[in-house]
Every structure is written in C-alpha cells, then in structure tokens.
JSON list of C-alpha atoms in Angstrom, two decimals:
[
{"chain": "A", "resi": 3, "resn": "UNK", "atom": "CA", "xyz": [9.60, 19.74, -0.95]},
{"chain": "A", "resi": 4, "resn": "UNK", "atom": "CA", "xyz": [13.76, 17.77, -1.22]},
{"chain": "A", "resi": 5, "resn": "UNK", "atom": "CA", "xyz": [11.35, 14.07, -2.21]},
{"chain": "A", "resi": 6, "resn": "UNK", "atom": "CA", "xyz": [9.47, 16.49, -4.82]},
{"chain": "A", "resi": 7, "resn": "UNK", "atom": "CA", "xyz": [12.88, 17.38, -6.16]},
{"chain": "A", "resi": 8, "resn": "UNK", "atom": "CA", "xyz": [13.89, 14.38, -7.11]},
{"chain": "A", "resi": 9, "resn": "UNK", "atom": "CA", "xyz": [10.66, 12.86, -8.43]},
{"chain": "A", "resi": 10, "resn": "UNK", "atom": "CA", "xyz": [11.04, 15.64, -11.25]},
{"chain": "A", "resi": 11, "resn": "UNK", "atom": "CA", "xyz": [14.83, 15.66, -12.14]},
{"chain": "A", "resi": 12, "resn": "UNK", "atom": "CA", "xyz": [15.20, 11.36, -12.09]},
{"chain": "A", "resi": 13, "resn": "UNK", "atom": "CA", "xyz": [11.61, 11.25, -14.14]},
{"chain": "A", "resi": 14, "resn": "UNK", "atom": "CA", "xyz": [9.67, 13.29, -16.51]},
{"chain": "A", "resi": 15, "resn": "UNK", "atom": "CA", "xyz": [5.90, 13.59, -14.63]},
{"chain": "A", "resi": 16, "resn": "UNK", "atom": "CA", "xyz": [4.45, 14.86, -11.77]},
{"chain": "A", "resi": 17, "resn": "UNK", "atom": "CA", "xyz": [5.21, 15.14, -8.79]},
{"chain": "A", "resi": 18, "resn": "UNK", "atom": "CA", "xyz": [2.57, 13.27, -6.89]},
{"chain": "A", "resi": 19, "resn": "UNK", "atom": "CA", "xyz": [0.79, 9.81, -7.81]},
{"chain": "A", "resi": 20, "resn": "UNK", "atom": "CA", "xyz": [-3.61, 9.14, -6.93]},
{"chain": "A", "resi": 21, "resn": "UNK", "atom": "CA", "xyz": [-5.01, 5.59, -7.41]},
{"chain": "A", "resi": 22, "resn": "UNK", "atom": "CA", "xyz": [-9.06, 4.93, -6.64]},
{"chain": "A", "resi": 23, "resn": "UNK", "atom": "CA", "xyz": [-8.99, 2.62, -3.87]},
{"chain": "A", "resi": 24, "resn": "UNK", "atom": "CA", "xyz": [-12.65, 1.05, -1.06]},
{"chain": "A", "resi": 25, "resn": "UNK", "atom": "CA", "xyz": [-12.32, 2.56, 1.92]},
{"chain": "A", "resi": 26, "resn": "UNK", "atom": "CA", "xyz": [-14.81, 1.93, 4.70]},
{"chain": "A", "resi": 27, "resn": "UNK", "atom": "CA", "xyz": [-17.76, 1.17, 4.04]},
{"chain": "A", "resi": 28, "resn": "UNK", "atom": "CA", "xyz": [-16.54, 0.15, 0.52]},
{"chain": "A", "resi": 29, "resn": "UNK", "atom": "CA", "xyz": [-16.33, 3.73, 0.00]},
{"chain": "A", "resi": 30, "resn": "UNK", "atom": "CA", "xyz": [-14.24, 5.07, -3.02]},
{"chain": "A", "resi": 31, "resn": "UNK", "atom": "CA", "xyz": [-11.88, 7.37, -2.44]},
{"chain": "A", "resi": 32, "resn": "UNK", "atom": "CA", "xyz": [-8.37, 8.34, -4.27]},
{"chain": "A", "resi": 33, "resn": "UNK", "atom": "CA", "xyz": [-5.59, 7.45, -2.42]},
{"chain": "A", "resi": 34, "resn": "UNK", "atom": "CA", "xyz": [-1.58, 10.20, -2.86]},
{"chain": "A", "resi": 35, "resn": "UNK", "atom": "CA", "xyz": [1.81, 8.66, -2.88]},
{"chain": "A", "resi": 36, "resn": "UNK", "atom": "CA", "xyz": [4.90, 10.34, -4.24]},
{"chain": "A", "resi": 37, "resn": "UNK", "atom": "CA", "xyz": [5.17, 8.79, -7.42]},
{"chain": "A", "resi": 38, "resn": "UNK", "atom": "CA", "xyz": [7.48, 6.33, -7.47]},
{"chain": "A", "resi": 39, "resn": "UNK", "atom": "CA", "xyz": [7.59, 5.10, -10.78]},
{"chain": "A", "resi": 40, "resn": "UNK", "atom": "CA", "xyz": [7.25, 6.28, -14.95]},
{"chain": "A", "resi": 41, "resn": "UNK", "atom": "CA", "xyz": [3.94, 8.54, -16.29]},
{"chain": "A", "resi": 42, "resn": "UNK", "atom": "CA", "xyz": [1.68, 6.21, -17.25]},
{"chain": "A", "resi": 43, "resn": "UNK", "atom": "CA", "xyz": [2.27, 3.28, -15.23]},
{"chain": "A", "resi": 44, "resn": "UNK", "atom": "CA", "xyz": [-0.22, 1.31, -14.88]},
{"chain": "A", "resi": 45, "resn": "UNK", "atom": "CA", "xyz": [-1.12, 1.19, -18.70]},
{"chain": "A", "resi": 46, "resn": "UNK", "atom": "CA", "xyz": [2.77, 0.30, -19.56]},
{"chain": "A", "resi": 47, "resn": "UNK", "atom": "CA", "xyz": [1.30, -3.06, -17.06]},
{"chain": "A", "resi": 48, "resn": "UNK", "atom": "CA", "xyz": [0.00, -4.58, -14.16]},
{"chain": "A", "resi": 49, "resn": "UNK", "atom": "CA", "xyz": [-1.27, -2.85, -11.11]},
{"chain": "A", "resi": 50, "resn": "UNK", "atom": "CA", "xyz": [1.18, -4.94, -8.91]},
{"chain": "A", "resi": 51, "resn": "UNK", "atom": "CA", "xyz": [5.34, -4.20, -9.43]},
{"chain": "A", "resi": 52, "resn": "UNK", "atom": "CA", "xyz": [7.97, -6.48, -8.59]},
{"chain": "A", "resi": 53, "resn": "UNK", "atom": "CA", "xyz": [11.15, -5.56, -7.61]},
{"chain": "A", "resi": 54, "resn": "UNK", "atom": "CA", "xyz": [12.93, -5.26, -10.88]},
{"chain": "A", "resi": 55, "resn": "UNK", "atom": "CA", "xyz": [9.78, -3.69, -12.12]},
{"chain": "A", "resi": 56, "resn": "UNK", "atom": "CA", "xyz": [11.23, -1.62, -15.74]},
{"chain": "A", "resi": 57, "resn": "UNK", "atom": "CA", "xyz": [8.61, 1.38, -15.20]},
{"chain": "A", "resi": 58, "resn": "UNK", "atom": "CA", "xyz": [10.28, 1.78, -11.04]},
{"chain": "A", "resi": 59, "resn": "UNK", "atom": "CA", "xyz": [12.25, 5.51, -11.98]},
{"chain": "A", "resi": 60, "resn": "UNK", "atom": "CA", "xyz": [15.84, 5.55, -10.13]},
{"chain": "A", "resi": 61, "resn": "UNK", "atom": "CA", "xyz": [14.85, 7.54, -7.16]},
{"chain": "A", "resi": 62, "resn": "UNK", "atom": "CA", "xyz": [11.11, 5.81, -6.94]},
{"chain": "A", "resi": 63, "resn": "UNK", "atom": "CA", "xyz": [13.45, 2.63, -5.98]},
{"chain": "A", "resi": 64, "resn": "UNK", "atom": "CA", "xyz": [14.61, 4.64, -3.33]},
{"chain": "A", "resi": 65, "resn": "UNK", "atom": "CA", "xyz": [11.51, 5.29, -1.52]},
{"chain": "A", "resi": 66, "resn": "UNK", "atom": "CA", "xyz": [9.80, 2.51, -1.80]},
{"chain": "A", "resi": 67, "resn": "UNK", "atom": "CA", "xyz": [11.91, 1.01, -0.26]},
{"chain": "A", "resi": 68, "resn": "UNK", "atom": "CA", "xyz": [11.93, 3.53, 2.83]},
{"chain": "A", "resi": 69, "resn": "UNK", "atom": "CA", "xyz": [7.75, 4.12, 2.26]},
{"chain": "A", "resi": 70, "resn": "UNK", "atom": "CA", "xyz": [8.59, 7.81, 2.11]},
{"chain": "A", "resi": 71, "resn": "UNK", "atom": "CA", "xyz": [6.32, 7.17, -1.14]},
{"chain": "A", "resi": 72, "resn": "UNK", "atom": "CA", "xyz": [3.40, 6.91, 1.44]},
{"chain": "A", "resi": 73, "resn": "UNK", "atom": "CA", "xyz": [4.12, 9.74, 2.99]},
{"chain": "A", "resi": 74, "resn": "UNK", "atom": "CA", "xyz": [0.97, 12.08, 0.79]},
{"chain": "A", "resi": 75, "resn": "UNK", "atom": "CA", "xyz": [-1.61, 9.11, 2.82]},
{"chain": "A", "resi": 76, "resn": "UNK", "atom": "CA", "xyz": [-0.55, 11.91, 5.53]},
{"chain": "A", "resi": 77, "resn": "UNK", "atom": "CA", "xyz": [-3.03, 13.89, 3.45]},
{"chain": "A", "resi": 78, "resn": "UNK", "atom": "CA", "xyz": [-5.63, 11.70, 3.19]},
{"chain": "A", "resi": 79, "resn": "UNK", "atom": "CA", "xyz": [-5.14, 11.20, 6.75]},
{"chain": "A", "resi": 80, "resn": "UNK", "atom": "CA", "xyz": [-6.70, 14.60, 7.16]},
{"chain": "A", "resi": 81, "resn": "UNK", "atom": "CA", "xyz": [-8.94, 14.62, 4.76]},
{"chain": "A", "resi": 82, "resn": "UNK", "atom": "CA", "xyz": [-10.54, 11.62, 7.07]},
{"chain": "A", "resi": 83, "resn": "UNK", "atom": "CA", "xyz": [-10.11, 8.20, 3.59]},
{"chain": "A", "resi": 84, "resn": "UNK", "atom": "CA", "xyz": [-7.76, 6.79, 6.15]},
{"chain": "A", "resi": 85, "resn": "UNK", "atom": "CA", "xyz": [-6.12, 6.92, 9.17]},
{"chain": "A", "resi": 86, "resn": "UNK", "atom": "CA", "xyz": [-2.39, 5.81, 10.77]},
{"chain": "A", "resi": 87, "resn": "UNK", "atom": "CA", "xyz": [-3.79, 2.34, 11.57]},
{"chain": "A", "resi": 88, "resn": "UNK", "atom": "CA", "xyz": [-5.41, -0.21, 9.30]},
{"chain": "A", "resi": 89, "resn": "UNK", "atom": "CA", "xyz": [-5.82, -2.56, 6.05]},
{"chain": "A", "resi": 90, "resn": "UNK", "atom": "CA", "xyz": [-3.84, -1.48, 3.75]},
{"chain": "A", "resi": 91, "resn": "UNK", "atom": "CA", "xyz": [-6.49, -0.13, 1.14]},
{"chain": "A", "resi": 92, "resn": "UNK", "atom": "CA", "xyz": [-7.21, -1.93, -1.78]},
{"chain": "A", "resi": 93, "resn": "UNK", "atom": "CA", "xyz": [-8.11, -1.09, -5.81]},
{"chain": "A", "resi": 94, "resn": "UNK", "atom": "CA", "xyz": [-11.51, -2.50, -6.37]},
{"chain": "A", "resi": 95, "resn": "UNK", "atom": "CA", "xyz": [-10.49, -5.37, -9.10]},
{"chain": "A", "resi": 96, "resn": "UNK", "atom": "CA", "xyz": [-8.28, -7.28, -5.97]},
{"chain": "A", "resi": 97, "resn": "UNK", "atom": "CA", "xyz": [-11.40, -6.28, -3.83]},
{"chain": "A", "resi": 98, "resn": "UNK", "atom": "CA", "xyz": [-13.67, -8.17, -6.37]},
{"chain": "A", "resi": 99, "resn": "UNK", "atom": "CA", "xyz": [-11.79, -11.25, -5.85]},
{"chain": "A", "resi": 100, "resn": "UNK", "atom": "CA", "xyz": [-12.91, -11.22, -1.88]},
{"chain": "A", "resi": 101, "resn": "UNK", "atom": "CA", "xyz": [-15.50, -9.08, -1.59]},
{"chain": "A", "resi": 102, "resn": "UNK", "atom": "CA", "xyz": [-17.60, -11.62, 0.80]},
{"chain": "A", "resi": 103, "resn": "UNK", "atom": "CA", "xyz": [-13.76, -11.28, 3.73]},
{"chain": "A", "resi": 104, "resn": "UNK", "atom": "CA", "xyz": [-14.04, -7.41, 2.52]},
{"chain": "A", "resi": 105, "resn": "UNK", "atom": "CA", "xyz": [-17.90, -6.39, 3.95]},
{"chain": "A", "resi": 106, "resn": "UNK", "atom": "CA", "xyz": [-15.76, -6.69, 7.74]},
{"chain": "A", "resi": 107, "resn": "UNK", "atom": "CA", "xyz": [-12.47, -5.18, 6.55]},
{"chain": "A", "resi": 108, "resn": "UNK", "atom": "CA", "xyz": [-14.19, -2.75, 5.35]},
{"chain": "A", "resi": 109, "resn": "UNK", "atom": "CA", "xyz": [-16.37, -1.96, 8.29]},
{"chain": "A", "resi": 110, "resn": "UNK", "atom": "CA", "xyz": [-12.85, -0.34, 9.92]},
{"chain": "A", "resi": 111, "resn": "UNK", "atom": "CA", "xyz": [-10.59, 2.82, 8.72]},
{"chain": "A", "resi": 112, "resn": "UNK", "atom": "CA", "xyz": [-8.01, 1.86, 6.64]},
{"chain": "A", "resi": 113, "resn": "UNK", "atom": "CA", "xyz": [-4.91, 2.54, 7.24]},
{"chain": "A", "resi": 114, "resn": "UNK", "atom": "CA", "xyz": [-1.12, 3.86, 6.79]},
{"chain": "A", "resi": 115, "resn": "UNK", "atom": "CA", "xyz": [-0.22, 0.77, 8.02]},
{"chain": "A", "resi": 116, "resn": "UNK", "atom": "CA", "xyz": [-0.49, -2.57, 9.96]},
{"chain": "A", "resi": 117, "resn": "UNK", "atom": "CA", "xyz": [0.28, -5.90, 10.32]},
{"chain": "A", "resi": 118, "resn": "UNK", "atom": "CA", "xyz": [0.16, -6.41, 6.79]},
{"chain": "A", "resi": 119, "resn": "UNK", "atom": "CA", "xyz": [2.44, -4.47, 6.68]},
{"chain": "A", "resi": 120, "resn": "UNK", "atom": "CA", "xyz": [5.65, -5.11, 8.22]},
{"chain": "A", "resi": 121, "resn": "UNK", "atom": "CA", "xyz": [4.70, -8.82, 8.19]},
{"chain": "A", "resi": 122, "resn": "UNK", "atom": "CA", "xyz": [4.88, -8.74, 3.26]},
{"chain": "A", "resi": 123, "resn": "UNK", "atom": "CA", "xyz": [7.70, -5.41, 3.75]},
{"chain": "A", "resi": 124, "resn": "UNK", "atom": "CA", "xyz": [8.69, -7.07, 0.77]},
{"chain": "A", "resi": 125, "resn": "UNK", "atom": "CA", "xyz": [6.82, -8.28, -0.82]},
{"chain": "A", "resi": 126, "resn": "UNK", "atom": "CA", "xyz": [7.88, -6.40, -4.72]},
{"chain": "A", "resi": 127, "resn": "UNK", "atom": "CA", "xyz": [10.41, -9.09, -3.59]},
{"chain": "A", "resi": 128, "resn": "UNK", "atom": "CA", "xyz": [8.40, -12.41, -3.43]},
{"chain": "A", "resi": 129, "resn": "UNK", "atom": "CA", "xyz": [6.53, -10.78, -6.83]},
{"chain": "A", "resi": 130, "resn": "UNK", "atom": "CA", "xyz": [9.18, -10.87, -8.89]},
{"chain": "A", "resi": 131, "resn": "UNK", "atom": "CA", "xyz": [10.09, -14.03, -8.71]},
{"chain": "A", "resi": 132, "resn": "UNK", "atom": "CA", "xyz": [7.12, -14.77, -9.66]},
{"chain": "A", "resi": 133, "resn": "UNK", "atom": "CA", "xyz": [5.81, -15.95, -13.71]},
{"chain": "A", "resi": 134, "resn": "UNK", "atom": "CA", "xyz": [2.67, -14.54, -13.35]},
{"chain": "A", "resi": 135, "resn": "UNK", "atom": "CA", "xyz": [3.13, -11.50, -9.79]},
{"chain": "A", "resi": 136, "resn": "UNK", "atom": "CA", "xyz": [-1.17, -10.89, -10.15]},
{"chain": "A", "resi": 137, "resn": "UNK", "atom": "CA", "xyz": [-1.81, -14.18, -10.52]},
{"chain": "A", "resi": 138, "resn": "UNK", "atom": "CA", "xyz": [1.19, -14.67, -7.42]},
{"chain": "A", "resi": 139, "resn": "UNK", "atom": "CA", "xyz": [-1.11, -12.04, -4.78]},
{"chain": "A", "resi": 140, "resn": "UNK", "atom": "CA", "xyz": [-4.38, -12.75, -6.17]},
{"chain": "A", "resi": 141, "resn": "UNK", "atom": "CA", "xyz": [-3.76, -16.27, -5.14]},
{"chain": "A", "resi": 142, "resn": "UNK", "atom": "CA", "xyz": [-1.78, -15.85, -2.25]},
{"chain": "A", "resi": 143, "resn": "UNK", "atom": "CA", "xyz": [-0.47, -13.15, -1.12]},
{"chain": "A", "resi": 144, "resn": "UNK", "atom": "CA", "xyz": [-3.81, -11.29, -0.76]},
{"chain": "A", "resi": 145, "resn": "UNK", "atom": "CA", "xyz": [-5.75, -13.68, 1.06]},
{"chain": "A", "resi": 146, "resn": "UNK", "atom": "CA", "xyz": [-2.85, -14.11, 3.78]},
{"chain": "A", "resi": 147, "resn": "UNK", "atom": "CA", "xyz": [-3.28, -10.27, 4.05]},
{"chain": "A", "resi": 148, "resn": "UNK", "atom": "CA", "xyz": [-7.22, -10.36, 4.02]},
{"chain": "A", "resi": 149, "resn": "UNK", "atom": "CA", "xyz": [-6.94, -13.19, 7.32]},
{"chain": "A", "resi": 150, "resn": "UNK", "atom": "CA", "xyz": [-3.34, -10.46, 8.76]},
{"chain": "A", "resi": 151, "resn": "UNK", "atom": "CA", "xyz": [-6.38, -7.68, 8.20]},
{"chain": "A", "resi": 152, "resn": "UNK", "atom": "CA", "xyz": [-9.65, -9.58, 9.51]},
{"chain": "A", "resi": 153, "resn": "UNK", "atom": "CA", "xyz": [-7.73, -11.50, 13.14]},
{"chain": "A", "resi": 154, "resn": "UNK", "atom": "CA", "xyz": [-6.99, -6.86, 13.56]},
{"chain": "A", "resi": 155, "resn": "UNK", "atom": "CA", "xyz": [-10.80, -6.35, 13.05]},
{"chain": "A", "resi": 156, "resn": "UNK", "atom": "CA", "xyz": [-11.98, -8.69, 15.06]},
{"chain": "A", "resi": 157, "resn": "UNK", "atom": "CA", "xyz": [-9.36, -7.10, 17.85]},
{"chain": "A", "resi": 158, "resn": "UNK", "atom": "CA", "xyz": [-8.14, -3.73, 17.72]},
{"chain": "A", "resi": 159, "resn": "UNK", "atom": "CA", "xyz": [-7.03, -2.06, 20.43]},
{"chain": "A", "resi": 160, "resn": "UNK", "atom": "CA", "xyz": [-5.26, 1.62, 20.48]},
{"chain": "A", "resi": 161, "resn": "UNK", "atom": "CA", "xyz": [-2.29, -0.73, 22.06]},
{"chain": "A", "resi": 162, "resn": "UNK", "atom": "CA", "xyz": [-2.22, -2.99, 19.49]},
{"chain": "A", "resi": 163, "resn": "UNK", "atom": "CA", "xyz": [-2.67, -0.16, 16.79]},
{"chain": "A", "resi": 164, "resn": "UNK", "atom": "CA", "xyz": [1.11, 1.95, 19.28]},
{"chain": "A", "resi": 165, "resn": "UNK", "atom": "CA", "xyz": [3.44, -1.58, 19.00]},
{"chain": "A", "resi": 166, "resn": "UNK", "atom": "CA", "xyz": [1.51, -2.10, 14.74]},
{"chain": "A", "resi": 167, "resn": "UNK", "atom": "CA", "xyz": [2.91, 2.34, 13.76]},
{"chain": "A", "resi": 168, "resn": "UNK", "atom": "CA", "xyz": [6.87, 1.08, 16.85]},
{"chain": "A", "resi": 169, "resn": "UNK", "atom": "CA", "xyz": [7.94, -2.68, 14.17]},
{"chain": "A", "resi": 170, "resn": "UNK", "atom": "CA", "xyz": [6.43, -0.34, 11.52]},
{"chain": "A", "resi": 171, "resn": "UNK", "atom": "CA", "xyz": [8.87, 1.87, 12.08]},
{"chain": "A", "resi": 172, "resn": "UNK", "atom": "CA", "xyz": [11.81, -0.71, 13.51]},
{"chain": "A", "resi": 173, "resn": "UNK", "atom": "CA", "xyz": [11.47, -2.10, 9.75]},
{"chain": "A", "resi": 174, "resn": "UNK", "atom": "CA", "xyz": [11.99, 0.26, 7.69]},
{"chain": "A", "resi": 175, "resn": "UNK", "atom": "CA", "xyz": [14.65, 2.10, 9.37]},
{"chain": "A", "resi": 176, "resn": "UNK", "atom": "CA", "xyz": [16.25, -2.50, 8.88]},
{"chain": "A", "resi": 177, "resn": "UNK", "atom": "CA", "xyz": [16.05, -1.73, 6.31]}
]
C-alpha cells in the first residue's frame, strides 16, 4: 500500500504497469509490475530503458534500484504464468531476433529472477552510454543472457534455484 501511495503521489497514472510477454512454450501473458515510468512511456521511447531515461519517475528510480517494481510478479506466480526462478520473460519483439534459441529457454516457465538478473543487475547503466541502447541490448546483452538461460535450463536443480534466490537478495541488499 505504501508503494502504491508513493507512486500515485509522484506522478499521474495508475499504480501498475502490465506488458505482454511470452512465457512457457511461447504462450503470451501479461507481466505485472509497479509503474516506474510516466504514463504511455512505451509510446515515448524504446522498450529498454537506461539509468538516465527521462521517462523514469522519481519514485520509479528508487523502486527499480531495489527491484521493488518486480513485487507484483508474485501475482503472475500465483496465476501460474511465472515461477520464482527461471529465465526472465521477454517481449515478443526481442524474442523474434533469437526465436530458435528461445525454443529451449521457453520450454520452462519464466521466473522473477535468474542468473542473468544477477549478472546484469546494473543493465540500465550499461545501456545509458550507448549511442543506440536498443541495438546494444539486442546485439550484445540479450545473446549473453540467452547463454545463461540455456545453461540454466540444461542444468536445472532445486539447489541452484535456492542459490539464485539468495544471490538475488544479496545483490539487491548490496545496492
């Protein structure tokens, strides 16, 4: 409730953001997040955002820093669209660049966190100095994440999921 109040007081618009993503077996679903950008941000710029993106609201920057914008995805877990750990779901536009690689990755339910989320926790900072952030994301960052996700799917274990959860919490706390 506190986060919702802060979002409403900070900028005009709703509390939640939802976006179509592809999940297990390329099944579309809507991911839920707390809204961290101005209303209609997707129409005002690219799907990826940088650390200095003017579309990010003041409270949105704080929510993103501590990954609190991801909390509503627990609703996606409850609905069965996502799990706690698994490859992060992506928008279809980016999946289309690597559809063959995603066949293996989307054989499992996507998750709130994964090894790529840990390794690229500061992704927005990597993108902020790029001349074309979207090209950098699609051409370099996404392929690296795909390799991490393929490794996850091939070597899944409950112990590894528990390690990923603990590493995620630790990296967020260290921020």
